[in-house]
Amino acid sequence: MSFPHKRADFPDDFIFGVATSSYQIEGHAKGGAGRTHWDDFAATPGNVVRGETGALACDHYTRYAEDLDLVQAGGFDAYRFSISWARVMPDGVNINPEGVDFYDRLTDAMLERGIHPCATLYHWELPSSLADKGGWRNRDIAHWFADFTQAIMSRIGDRMSSVAPINEPWCVAWLSHFLGEHAPGLRDIRAAAHAMHHVLLAHGSAIETMRALGMTNLGGVFNMEWADPVDNSPQATRAAARYDGIYNHWFLSGVFKGEYPQIVLEGLEPHLPDRWQDDFPTIQSPLDWVGVNYYTRKRIAPETDLTRPGWPALREVDGPLPKTQMGWEIYPEGLYQLLTRTTRDYTGDLPLFVTENGMACADQREPDGVNDPARIAYLETHLAQVKRAIQDGVPVQGYMVWSLLDNYEWALGYEKRFGLVHVDFDTLERTPKSSYHTLANALRS
Ligand code: FCB
């Protein structure tokens, strides 16, 4: 399949990478990692498809060298990986030397292959012992997280190309405490409001901890969705603005403006922790770059079901565009819109990176390999929007595909395949898909 992009079309120091996360690939049962709130969530019937967990996942804990060989052979410059809090501190307090050693080996293995290590400190493995103390609802999480940051970065921080504290604050806070779809599975507006604030306080505390260690190139990774009102009515426009406020503006506004958007405070202010305004100096710790994770847009309508009263009074409506295996509409323009708006309204000259983008397909291994033309088309159209943003002056400096490997897709288990590399979950055999080969060719040219 012909692919119109090549490395030479992008700025000279533009970074191409692939992303993964610890719980989704490592195999959490190995190496003395502690129990996480995700394990507790998955143990509760109905939360995760077939009750699947990350106990074995891709067994990257044992096979990391083979996986990094794939990153290198694909011609990627960077590997965005995450560090499991519960592997480093199984009980949330004491350090597991085996866990720290693993990330030390992993880091050196990247450097030996000429791959930039780009770390995320939290991609959702809260130790259960800390969840028992209230997890993201408890203000002390900022201190617990700073201690974890210190424990791991005092060991490997000298070799990181870049670090972001928290992957996708919206998922950590809203998806997990208001929508109940991720651990801890709460549907509680007060818990959600506390988590929406504490996640940013913890982010800022980790940035301060790493600055004190002398580290540079620190950023924040935010997931963003474009929100379109279902029609032109003022009600739908207002509902979409609320969705946009909760999903996108809350976090950027907190970090870059030291305030929360009024359209969200209308619903959340009564539930926020005391003296929340005092925390902005920490939340606003200066960043060196911002990462945008982008997959789709949502069409938003006002809530019309009278049995569901109350804020934020909105609902998602099925859209007409072609969809991925996740049921997410494919809407490449949304990436352009969010990159340009983020630069214009929040980040100015700060470098932006697309830190996740990709699609799930029901890929199957055939005798001639794994053909995934839909994924190639997805990457092609989204890279075109990245180019368009760069041409319009947006300082996008890198693009990372989610994901290197098929992996554990959280509440949806193992059947949603996002990898450039197919994984047979019975034998753990890796097979690069046609999308992997297509990108490798583009990066060589
Ligand atoms: C993102 C997550 C990542 C993966 C992709 C599909 O929200 O960061 O772990 O699940 O979605």
Short mmCIF file of C-alpha atoms and ligand atoms in Angstrom, two decimals:
data_model
loop_
_atom_site.label_atom_id
_atom_site.label_comp_id
_atom_site.label_asym_id
_atom_site.label_seq_id
_atom_site.Cartn_x
_atom_site.Cartn_y
_atom_site.Cartn_z
CA MET A 1 0.00 0.00 0.00
CA SER A 2 1.48 3.35 -0.95
CA PHE A 3 1.99 5.83 1.84
CA PRO A 4 2.41 9.53 1.03
CA HIS A 5 4.46 10.59 4.05
CA LYS A 6 8.18 10.32 4.56
CA ARG A 7 10.54 11.47 7.26
CA ALA A 8 12.00 14.17 5.02
CA ASP A 9 8.60 15.96 4.89
CA PHE A 10 8.86 16.77 8.61
CA PRO A 11 11.21 19.19 10.38
CA ASP A 12 14.77 17.90 10.87
CA ASP A 13 14.57 17.11 14.56
CA PHE A 14 10.98 15.82 14.44
CA ILE A 15 10.65 12.73 16.67
CA PHE A 16 8.75 9.63 15.58
CA GLY A 17 7.94 7.17 18.30
CA VAL A 18 5.75 4.40 19.58
CA ALA A 19 3.94 4.33 22.90
CA THR A 20 2.94 1.64 25.40
CA SER A 21 2.11 1.50 29.10
CA SER A 22 3.36 -0.74 31.86
CA TYR A 23 0.17 -2.51 33.02
CA GLN A 24 -0.99 -3.05 29.45
CA ILE A 25 2.15 -4.95 28.36
CA GLU A 26 4.53 -5.92 31.16
CA GLY A 27 2.79 -8.80 32.90
CA HIS A 28 2.03 -7.47 36.35
CA ALA A 29 2.35 -10.82 38.15
CA LYS A 30 6.11 -10.93 37.66
CA GLY A 31 8.92 -9.17 39.53
CA GLY A 32 7.31 -8.49 42.89
CA ALA A 33 4.82 -5.81 41.81
CA GLY A 34 2.07 -5.02 44.31
CA ARG A 35 -1.67 -5.20 43.85
CA THR A 36 -3.24 -2.21 42.11
CA HIS A 37 -6.67 -0.63 42.14
CA TRP A 38 -7.04 -1.92 38.57
CA ASP A 39 -6.71 -5.52 39.81
CA ASP A 40 -9.45 -4.81 42.35
CA PHE A 41 -11.64 -3.22 39.69
CA ALA A 42 -11.13 -6.16 37.33
CA ALA A 43 -11.94 -8.63 40.11
CA THR A 44 -15.40 -7.07 40.39
CA PRO A 45 -17.73 -8.89 37.97
CA GLY A 46 -18.97 -6.80 35.06
CA ASN A 47 -16.20 -4.20 35.08
CA VAL A 48 -13.85 -5.80 32.57
CA VAL A 49 -14.67 -8.03 29.62
CA ARG A 50 -14.28 -11.64 30.77
CA GLY A 51 -12.61 -10.36 33.94
CA GLU A 52 -9.29 -10.19 32.08
CA THR A 53 -6.28 -8.57 33.80
CA GLY A 54 -2.72 -7.54 33.01
CA ALA A 55 -1.22 -10.42 35.01
CA LEU A 56 0.64 -11.77 31.95
CA ALA A 57 -0.29 -9.26 29.19
CA CYS A 58 2.50 -9.33 26.55
CA ASP A 59 5.08 -10.56 29.06
CA HIS A 60 7.18 -7.55 28.15
CA TYR A 61 8.81 -7.86 31.59
CA THR A 62 10.71 -10.87 30.19
CA ARG A 63 10.66 -10.01 26.49
CA TYR A 64 11.56 -6.33 26.60
CA ALA A 65 14.77 -6.78 24.60
CA GLU A 66 12.87 -8.33 21.69
CA ASP A 67 10.31 -5.52 21.88
CA LEU A 68 12.95 -2.80 21.85
CA ASP A 69 14.56 -4.52 18.86
CA LEU A 70 11.24 -3.96 17.09
CA VAL A 71 11.25 -0.27 18.02
CA GLN A 72 14.77 0.05 16.66
CA ALA A 73 14.18 -1.97 13.49
CA GLY A 74 11.07 0.12 12.77
CA GLY A 75 13.27 3.20 12.61
CA PHE A 76 11.55 4.95 15.53
CA ASP A 77 13.49 7.60 17.43
CA ALA A 78 11.67 7.38 20.73
CA TYR A 79 9.85 4.94 22.96
CA ARG A 80 7.14 6.30 25.22
CA PHE A 81 6.80 3.83 28.10
CA SER A 82 5.40 4.07 31.59
CA ILE A 83 6.57 3.10 35.04
CA SER A 84 4.34 1.04 37.27
CA TRP A 85 3.98 2.72 40.65
CA ALA A 86 3.01 -0.64 42.19
CA ARG A 87 6.10 -2.33 40.71
CA VAL A 88 8.40 0.30 42.21
CA MET A 89 6.47 0.61 45.50
CA PRO A 90 4.25 -2.47 45.90
CA ASP A 91 2.61 -1.18 49.10
CA GLY A 92 2.86 2.46 48.07
CA VAL A 93 5.57 3.09 50.68
CA ASN A 94 8.49 0.66 50.51
CA ILE A 95 10.70 0.29 47.45
CA ASN A 96 10.92 -3.00 45.55
CA PRO A 97 14.55 -3.11 44.32
CA GLU A 98 13.63 -5.64 41.61
CA GLY A 99 11.14 -3.16 40.20
CA VAL A 100 13.58 -0.28 40.12
CA ASP A 101 16.20 -2.59 38.55
CA PHE A 102 13.78 -3.49 35.79
CA TYR A 103 13.32 0.14 34.71
CA ASP A 104 17.06 0.68 34.98
CA ARG A 105 17.71 -2.25 32.61
CA LEU A 106 14.92 -1.12 30.29
CA THR A 107 16.40 2.38 30.11
CA ASP A 108 19.87 1.11 29.27
CA ALA A 109 18.42 -1.27 26.70
CA MET A 110 16.80 1.73 24.95
CA LEU A 111 20.00 3.75 25.02
CA GLU A 112 22.02 0.82 23.65
CA ARG A 113 19.68 0.81 20.66
CA GLY A 114 19.79 4.56 20.14
CA ILE A 115 16.16 5.01 21.27
CA HIS A 116 15.17 8.08 23.35
CA PRO A 117 13.48 7.03 26.62
CA CYS A 118 10.29 9.06 27.14
CA ALA A 119 8.76 8.10 30.47
CA THR A 120 5.33 8.52 31.99
CA LEU A 121 5.19 8.13 35.76
CA TYR A 122 1.55 7.17 36.10
CA HIS A 123 -0.42 5.21 33.54
CA TRP A 124 -2.99 4.03 36.05
CA GLU A 125 -1.40 1.49 38.45
CA LEU A 126 -2.30 2.97 41.81
CA PRO A 127 -1.13 0.58 44.58
CA SER A 128 -4.23 -0.86 46.30
CA SER A 129 -2.94 0.21 49.70
CA LEU A 130 -3.09 3.84 48.56
CA ALA A 131 -6.49 3.32 46.97
CA ASP A 132 -7.62 2.06 50.39
CA LYS A 133 -6.68 5.46 51.80
CA GLY A 134 -8.91 7.18 49.28
CA GLY A 135 -6.57 7.24 46.29
CA TRP A 136 -7.18 10.26 44.07
CA ARG A 137 -9.85 11.55 46.47
CA ASN A 138 -7.21 12.07 49.15
CA ARG A 139 -5.14 15.23 48.96
CA ASP A 140 -2.14 13.30 50.34
CA ILE A 141 -1.81 11.63 46.95
CA ALA A 142 0.31 14.60 45.89
CA HIS A 143 2.91 13.64 48.55
CA TRP A 144 2.68 9.92 47.85
CA PHE A 145 3.19 10.61 44.16
CA ALA A 146 6.13 12.93 44.81
CA ASP A 147 7.76 10.19 46.94
CA PHE A 148 7.32 7.68 44.13
CA THR A 149 8.71 10.19 41.62
CA GLN A 150 11.76 10.71 43.82
CA ALA A 151 12.25 6.95 44.29
CA ILE A 152 12.36 6.11 40.60
CA MET A 153 13.78 9.29 39.07
CA SER A 154 16.69 9.51 41.50
CA ARG A 155 17.72 6.21 39.88
CA ILE A 156 16.89 6.61 36.17
CA GLY A 157 16.14 10.34 35.77
CA ASP A 158 19.68 11.05 34.54
CA ARG A 159 18.98 9.03 31.39
CA MET A 160 15.46 10.16 30.43
CA SER A 161 14.91 12.15 27.24
CA SER A 162 11.63 13.43 28.58
CA VAL A 163 9.21 12.71 31.41
CA ALA A 164 5.52 13.42 31.98
CA PRO A 165 3.97 12.75 35.39
CA ILE A 166 0.45 11.59 34.56
CA ASN A 167 -1.06 10.02 31.46
CA GLU A 168 -4.44 11.53 30.65
CA PRO A 169 -5.73 13.35 33.75
CA TRP A 170 -9.28 13.20 32.35
CA CYS A 171 -9.23 9.40 32.46
CA VAL A 172 -7.70 9.34 35.95
CA ALA A 173 -10.32 11.73 37.28
CA TRP A 174 -13.53 11.87 35.24
CA LEU A 175 -13.67 8.49 33.51
CA SER A 176 -12.77 6.72 36.73
CA HIS A 177 -14.69 8.71 39.39
CA PHE A 178 -17.69 10.16 37.54
CA LEU A 179 -18.37 7.77 34.66
CA GLY A 180 -17.19 4.71 36.61
CA GLU A 181 -15.64 3.06 33.57
CA HIS A 182 -12.10 2.70 34.93
CA ALA A 183 -10.72 1.94 38.38
CA PRO A 184 -11.84 2.70 41.04
CA GLY A 185 -15.17 2.58 39.18
CA LEU A 186 -16.91 5.34 41.10
CA ARG A 187 -19.89 7.35 39.91
CA ASP A 188 -19.76 10.15 42.43
CA ILE A 189 -19.58 13.85 41.68
CA ARG A 190 -17.76 14.77 44.87
CA ALA A 191 -15.13 12.06 44.35
CA ALA A 192 -14.79 13.23 40.73
CA ALA A 193 -14.33 16.88 41.70
CA HIS A 194 -11.67 15.96 44.24
CA ALA A 195 -9.87 13.76 41.72
CA MET A 196 -10.09 16.48 39.02
CA HIS A 197 -8.17 18.79 41.34
CA HIS A 198 -5.79 16.33 43.04
CA VAL A 199 -4.64 14.88 39.74
CA LEU A 200 -3.30 18.32 38.79
CA LEU A 201 -1.83 18.90 42.25
CA ALA A 202 0.01 15.56 41.98
CA HIS A 203 1.17 16.47 38.48
CA GLY A 204 2.65 19.75 39.73
CA SER A 205 4.23 18.10 42.78
CA ALA A 206 5.99 15.56 40.57
CA ILE A 207 7.27 18.33 38.28
CA GLU A 208 8.68 20.17 41.32
CA THR A 209 10.32 16.95 42.56
CA MET A 210 11.99 16.35 39.21
CA ARG A 211 13.15 19.97 38.90
CA ALA A 212 14.77 19.58 42.34
CA LEU A 213 16.60 16.55 40.94
CA GLY A 214 17.93 18.80 38.18
CA MET A 215 15.87 17.14 35.43
CA THR A 216 14.84 18.93 32.25
CA ASN A 217 12.41 18.36 29.38
CA LEU A 218 9.40 17.76 31.60
CA GLY A 219 5.88 17.89 30.18
CA GLY A 220 2.24 16.99 30.63
CA VAL A 221 0.22 14.50 28.57
CA PHE A 222 -3.46 15.31 28.09
CA ASN A 223 -6.04 13.36 26.14
CA MET A 224 -8.32 15.52 24.06
CA GLU A 225 -11.52 14.94 22.12
CA TRP A 226 -13.12 17.37 19.75
CA ALA A 227 -16.73 18.06 20.80
CA ASP A 228 -19.35 18.85 18.12
CA PRO A 229 -22.90 19.84 19.07
CA VAL A 230 -25.43 17.50 17.51
CA ASP A 231 -27.34 20.45 16.00
CA ASN A 232 -27.34 24.25 15.99
CA SER A 233 -29.62 24.68 18.96
CA PRO A 234 -28.32 26.76 21.88
CA GLN A 235 -28.98 23.75 24.14
CA ALA A 236 -26.75 21.45 22.11
CA THR A 237 -24.08 24.12 21.74
CA ARG A 238 -24.04 24.63 25.47
CA ALA A 239 -23.91 20.87 26.18
CA ALA A 240 -20.95 20.44 23.80
CA ALA A 241 -19.20 23.36 25.49
CA ARG A 242 -19.65 21.64 28.87
CA TYR A 243 -18.20 18.43 27.45
CA ASP A 244 -15.27 20.37 25.97
CA GLY A 245 -14.77 22.16 29.28
CA ILE A 246 -14.65 18.99 31.36
CA TYR A 247 -12.59 17.01 28.86
CA ASN A 248 -10.15 19.55 27.42
CA HIS A 249 -10.17 22.98 29.04
CA TRP A 250 -10.17 22.06 32.73
CA PHE A 251 -6.65 20.61 32.74
CA LEU A 252 -5.00 23.05 30.31
CA SER A 253 -6.62 25.99 32.03
CA GLY A 254 -5.46 24.79 35.46
CA VAL A 255 -1.88 24.26 34.33
CA PHE A 256 -1.49 27.27 32.00
CA LYS A 257 -3.86 29.88 33.42
CA GLY A 258 -4.11 29.01 37.09
CA GLU A 259 -7.90 28.89 36.98
CA TYR A 260 -10.68 26.48 36.15
CA PRO A 261 -13.20 27.20 33.38
CA GLN A 262 -16.41 28.79 34.62
CA ILE A 263 -18.57 26.41 32.57
CA VAL A 264 -17.21 23.49 34.62
CA LEU A 265 -17.11 25.30 37.97
CA GLU A 266 -20.86 25.77 37.55
CA GLY A 267 -21.20 22.07 38.25
CA LEU A 268 -18.11 21.15 40.23
CA GLU A 269 -17.37 24.09 42.49
CA PRO A 270 -19.64 22.96 45.35
CA HIS A 271 -17.79 19.63 45.40
CA LEU A 272 -14.18 20.81 45.19
CA PRO A 273 -11.85 20.38 48.18
CA ASP A 274 -11.41 23.35 50.55
CA ARG A 275 -8.95 26.07 49.54
CA TRP A 276 -8.44 24.62 46.07
CA GLN A 277 -7.41 28.05 44.74
CA ASP A 278 -4.27 27.94 46.91
CA ASP A 279 -2.83 25.03 44.93
CA PHE A 280 -2.33 26.79 41.60
CA PRO A 281 1.31 27.78 42.23
CA THR A 282 2.16 24.05 42.30
CA ILE A 283 -0.27 23.10 39.53
CA GLN A 284 1.28 25.80 37.33
CA SER A 285 4.88 24.57 37.66
CA PRO A 286 6.34 25.51 34.28
CA LEU A 287 6.47 22.78 31.63
CA ASP A 288 8.84 22.30 28.70
CA TRP A 289 6.34 20.66 26.36
CA VAL A 290 2.79 19.36 26.12
CA GLY A 291 1.64 15.99 24.79
CA VAL A 292 -1.73 15.51 23.11
CA ASN A 293 -3.31 12.05 22.96
CA TYR A 294 -5.94 12.07 20.24
CA TYR A 295 -8.29 9.40 18.91
CA THR A 296 -11.73 10.76 18.03
CA ARG A 297 -14.43 13.39 18.36
CA LYS A 298 -17.79 13.18 20.12
CA ARG A 299 -21.19 14.47 19.08
CA ILE A 300 -22.95 15.92 22.07
CA ALA A 301 -26.62 16.54 22.77
CA PRO A 302 -28.39 17.92 25.82
CA GLU A 303 -29.70 15.26 28.19
CA THR A 304 -33.38 14.72 27.46
CA ASP A 305 -33.98 11.75 29.73
CA LEU A 306 -35.95 13.24 32.63
CA THR A 307 -35.00 10.31 34.84
CA ARG A 308 -31.39 11.53 34.70
CA PRO A 309 -31.57 15.10 35.95
CA GLY A 310 -28.58 17.11 37.14
CA TRP A 311 -25.30 18.51 35.88
CA PRO A 312 -23.64 18.20 33.32
CA ALA A 313 -26.89 17.37 31.51
CA LEU A 314 -25.39 16.00 28.31
CA ARG A 315 -25.19 12.78 26.37
CA GLU A 316 -23.08 11.39 23.57
CA VAL A 317 -24.86 10.69 20.30
CA ASP A 318 -23.83 8.13 17.71
CA GLY A 319 -22.07 9.77 14.76
CA PRO A 320 -22.15 9.12 10.98
CA LEU A 321 -18.41 8.75 10.30
CA PRO A 322 -16.63 5.42 9.77
CA LYS A 323 -15.64 3.87 13.11
CA THR A 324 -12.75 1.89 14.55
CA GLN A 325 -13.03 -1.42 16.41
CA MET A 326 -13.59 0.70 19.55
CA GLY A 327 -16.67 2.24 17.92
CA TRP A 328 -14.85 5.59 17.79
CA GLU A 329 -15.50 7.84 14.79
CA ILE A 330 -12.47 8.51 12.60
CA TYR A 331 -12.10 12.29 12.50
CA PRO A 332 -8.55 13.41 11.60
CA GLU A 333 -9.47 17.12 11.43
CA GLY A 334 -10.05 17.01 15.18
CA LEU A 335 -6.32 16.52 15.71
CA TYR A 336 -5.56 19.65 13.69
CA GLN A 337 -8.23 21.61 15.52
CA LEU A 338 -6.99 20.59 18.96
CA LEU A 339 -3.32 21.20 18.17
CA THR A 340 -4.00 24.67 16.78
CA ARG A 341 -6.36 25.62 19.60
CA THR A 342 -3.98 24.37 22.30
CA THR A 343 -1.17 26.51 20.90
CA ARG A 344 -3.40 29.53 20.42
CA ASP A 345 -5.19 29.48 23.77
CA TYR A 346 -2.70 27.89 26.16
CA THR A 347 0.81 26.89 25.17
CA GLY A 348 2.08 29.52 22.70
CA ASP A 349 5.62 28.65 21.63
CA LEU A 350 5.87 25.55 23.80
CA PRO A 351 6.62 22.40 21.79
CA LEU A 352 3.67 20.06 21.29
CA PHE A 353 3.94 16.32 20.74
CA VAL A 354 1.24 13.94 19.63
CA THR A 355 1.94 11.40 22.37
CA GLU A 356 -0.76 8.91 21.32
CA ASN A 357 -2.68 8.33 18.12
CA GLY A 358 -3.78 5.10 16.51
CA MET A 359 -6.70 2.76 15.99
CA ALA A 360 -7.98 -0.63 17.05
CA CYS A 361 -8.77 -3.17 14.33
CA ALA A 362 -9.80 -6.82 14.52
CA ASP A 363 -6.47 -7.87 12.99
CA GLN A 364 -5.84 -11.51 12.23
CA ARG A 365 -2.68 -13.37 11.43
CA GLU A 366 -2.80 -14.91 7.96
CA PRO A 367 -0.14 -17.09 6.32
CA ASP A 368 1.29 -13.99 4.61
CA GLY A 369 1.35 -11.86 7.77
CA VAL A 370 -1.08 -9.35 9.26
CA ASN A 371 -2.67 -6.91 6.87
CA ASP A 372 -4.13 -3.79 8.44
CA PRO A 373 -4.91 -1.32 5.63
CA ALA A 374 -7.43 0.55 7.79
CA ARG A 375 -4.73 1.37 10.34
CA ILE A 376 -2.39 2.55 7.57
CA ALA A 377 -5.13 4.85 6.28
CA TYR A 378 -5.79 6.14 9.81
CA LEU A 379 -2.12 6.96 10.38
CA GLU A 380 -1.88 8.54 6.94
CA THR A 381 -4.81 10.90 7.42
CA HIS A 382 -3.80 11.88 10.95
CA LEU A 383 -0.17 12.54 9.96
CA ALA A 384 -1.53 14.77 7.20
CA GLN A 385 -3.28 16.86 9.85
CA VAL A 386 -0.05 17.06 11.86
CA LYS A 387 1.73 18.36 8.75
CA ARG A 388 -1.06 20.86 8.18
CA ALA A 389 -0.71 22.14 11.76
CA ILE A 390 3.07 22.49 11.33
CA GLN A 391 2.55 24.42 8.09
CA ASP A 392 0.24 26.75 9.98
CA GLY A 393 2.97 27.45 12.52
CA VAL A 394 2.00 25.07 15.34
CA PRO A 395 5.25 23.88 16.97
CA VAL A 396 4.53 20.14 16.76
CA GLN A 397 7.83 18.36 17.31
CA GLY A 398 6.91 14.69 17.41
CA TYR A 399 4.33 12.00 16.78
CA MET A 400 3.95 8.69 18.63
CA VAL A 401 1.74 5.83 17.58
CA TRP A 402 -0.40 4.01 20.10
CA SER A 403 0.74 1.30 20.25
CA LEU A 404 3.85 -0.76 19.58
CA LEU A 405 2.07 -4.00 20.53
CA ASP A 406 -1.44 -5.35 20.72
CA ASN A 407 -2.07 -5.21 24.44
CA TYR A 408 -4.50 -5.17 27.34
CA GLU A 409 -7.08 -2.53 26.47
CA TRP A 410 -8.31 -1.92 30.03
CA ALA A 411 -12.03 -2.62 30.53
CA LEU A 412 -12.19 -4.07 27.00
CA GLY A 413 -9.59 -6.76 27.65
CA TYR A 414 -7.43 -8.27 24.92
CA GLU A 415 -9.71 -8.23 21.89
CA LYS A 416 -9.21 -4.58 20.88
CA ARG A 417 -5.95 -4.60 18.93
CA PHE A 418 -4.08 -1.29 18.70
CA GLY A 419 -0.59 -2.62 17.87
CA LEU A 420 1.70 -2.03 14.93
CA VAL A 421 2.85 -5.49 15.99
CA HIS A 422 0.40 -8.35 16.40
CA VAL A 423 0.63 -10.40 19.59
CA ASP A 424 -0.68 -13.95 19.80
CA PHE A 425 -1.86 -14.02 23.41
CA ASP A 426 -1.53 -17.83 23.61
CA THR A 427 2.07 -18.11 22.43
CA LEU A 428 3.08 -14.43 22.95
CA GLU A 429 4.61 -14.48 19.49
CA ARG A 430 5.07 -11.03 17.93
CA THR A 431 4.32 -10.44 14.22
CA PRO A 432 4.85 -6.97 12.75
CA LYS A 433 1.76 -5.89 10.80
CA SER A 434 1.77 -4.20 7.40
CA SER A 435 1.34 -0.84 9.18
CA TYR A 436 4.65 -1.43 10.97
CA HIS A 437 6.42 -2.15 7.68
CA THR A 438 4.78 0.87 6.03
CA LEU A 439 5.94 3.22 8.76
CA ALA A 440 9.41 1.68 8.79
CA ASN A 441 9.70 2.39 5.05
CA ALA A 442 8.45 5.94 5.50
CA LEU A 443 10.96 6.56 8.27
CA ARG A 444 13.84 5.21 6.22
CA SER A 445 13.03 7.48 3.28
C1 FCB B 1 -5.65 5.94 25.87
C2 FCB B 1 -4.76 5.29 26.90
C3 FCB B 1 -4.06 4.06 26.45
C4 FCB B 1 -4.93 3.22 25.53
C5 FCB B 1 -5.51 4.07 24.43
C6 FCB B 1 -6.34 3.32 23.44
O1 FCB B 1 -6.66 6.63 26.50
O2 FCB B 1 -3.77 6.19 27.32
O3 FCB B 1 -3.65 3.34 27.58
O4 FCB B 1 -5.88 2.57 26.25
O5 FCB B 1 -6.29 5.09 24.99
#
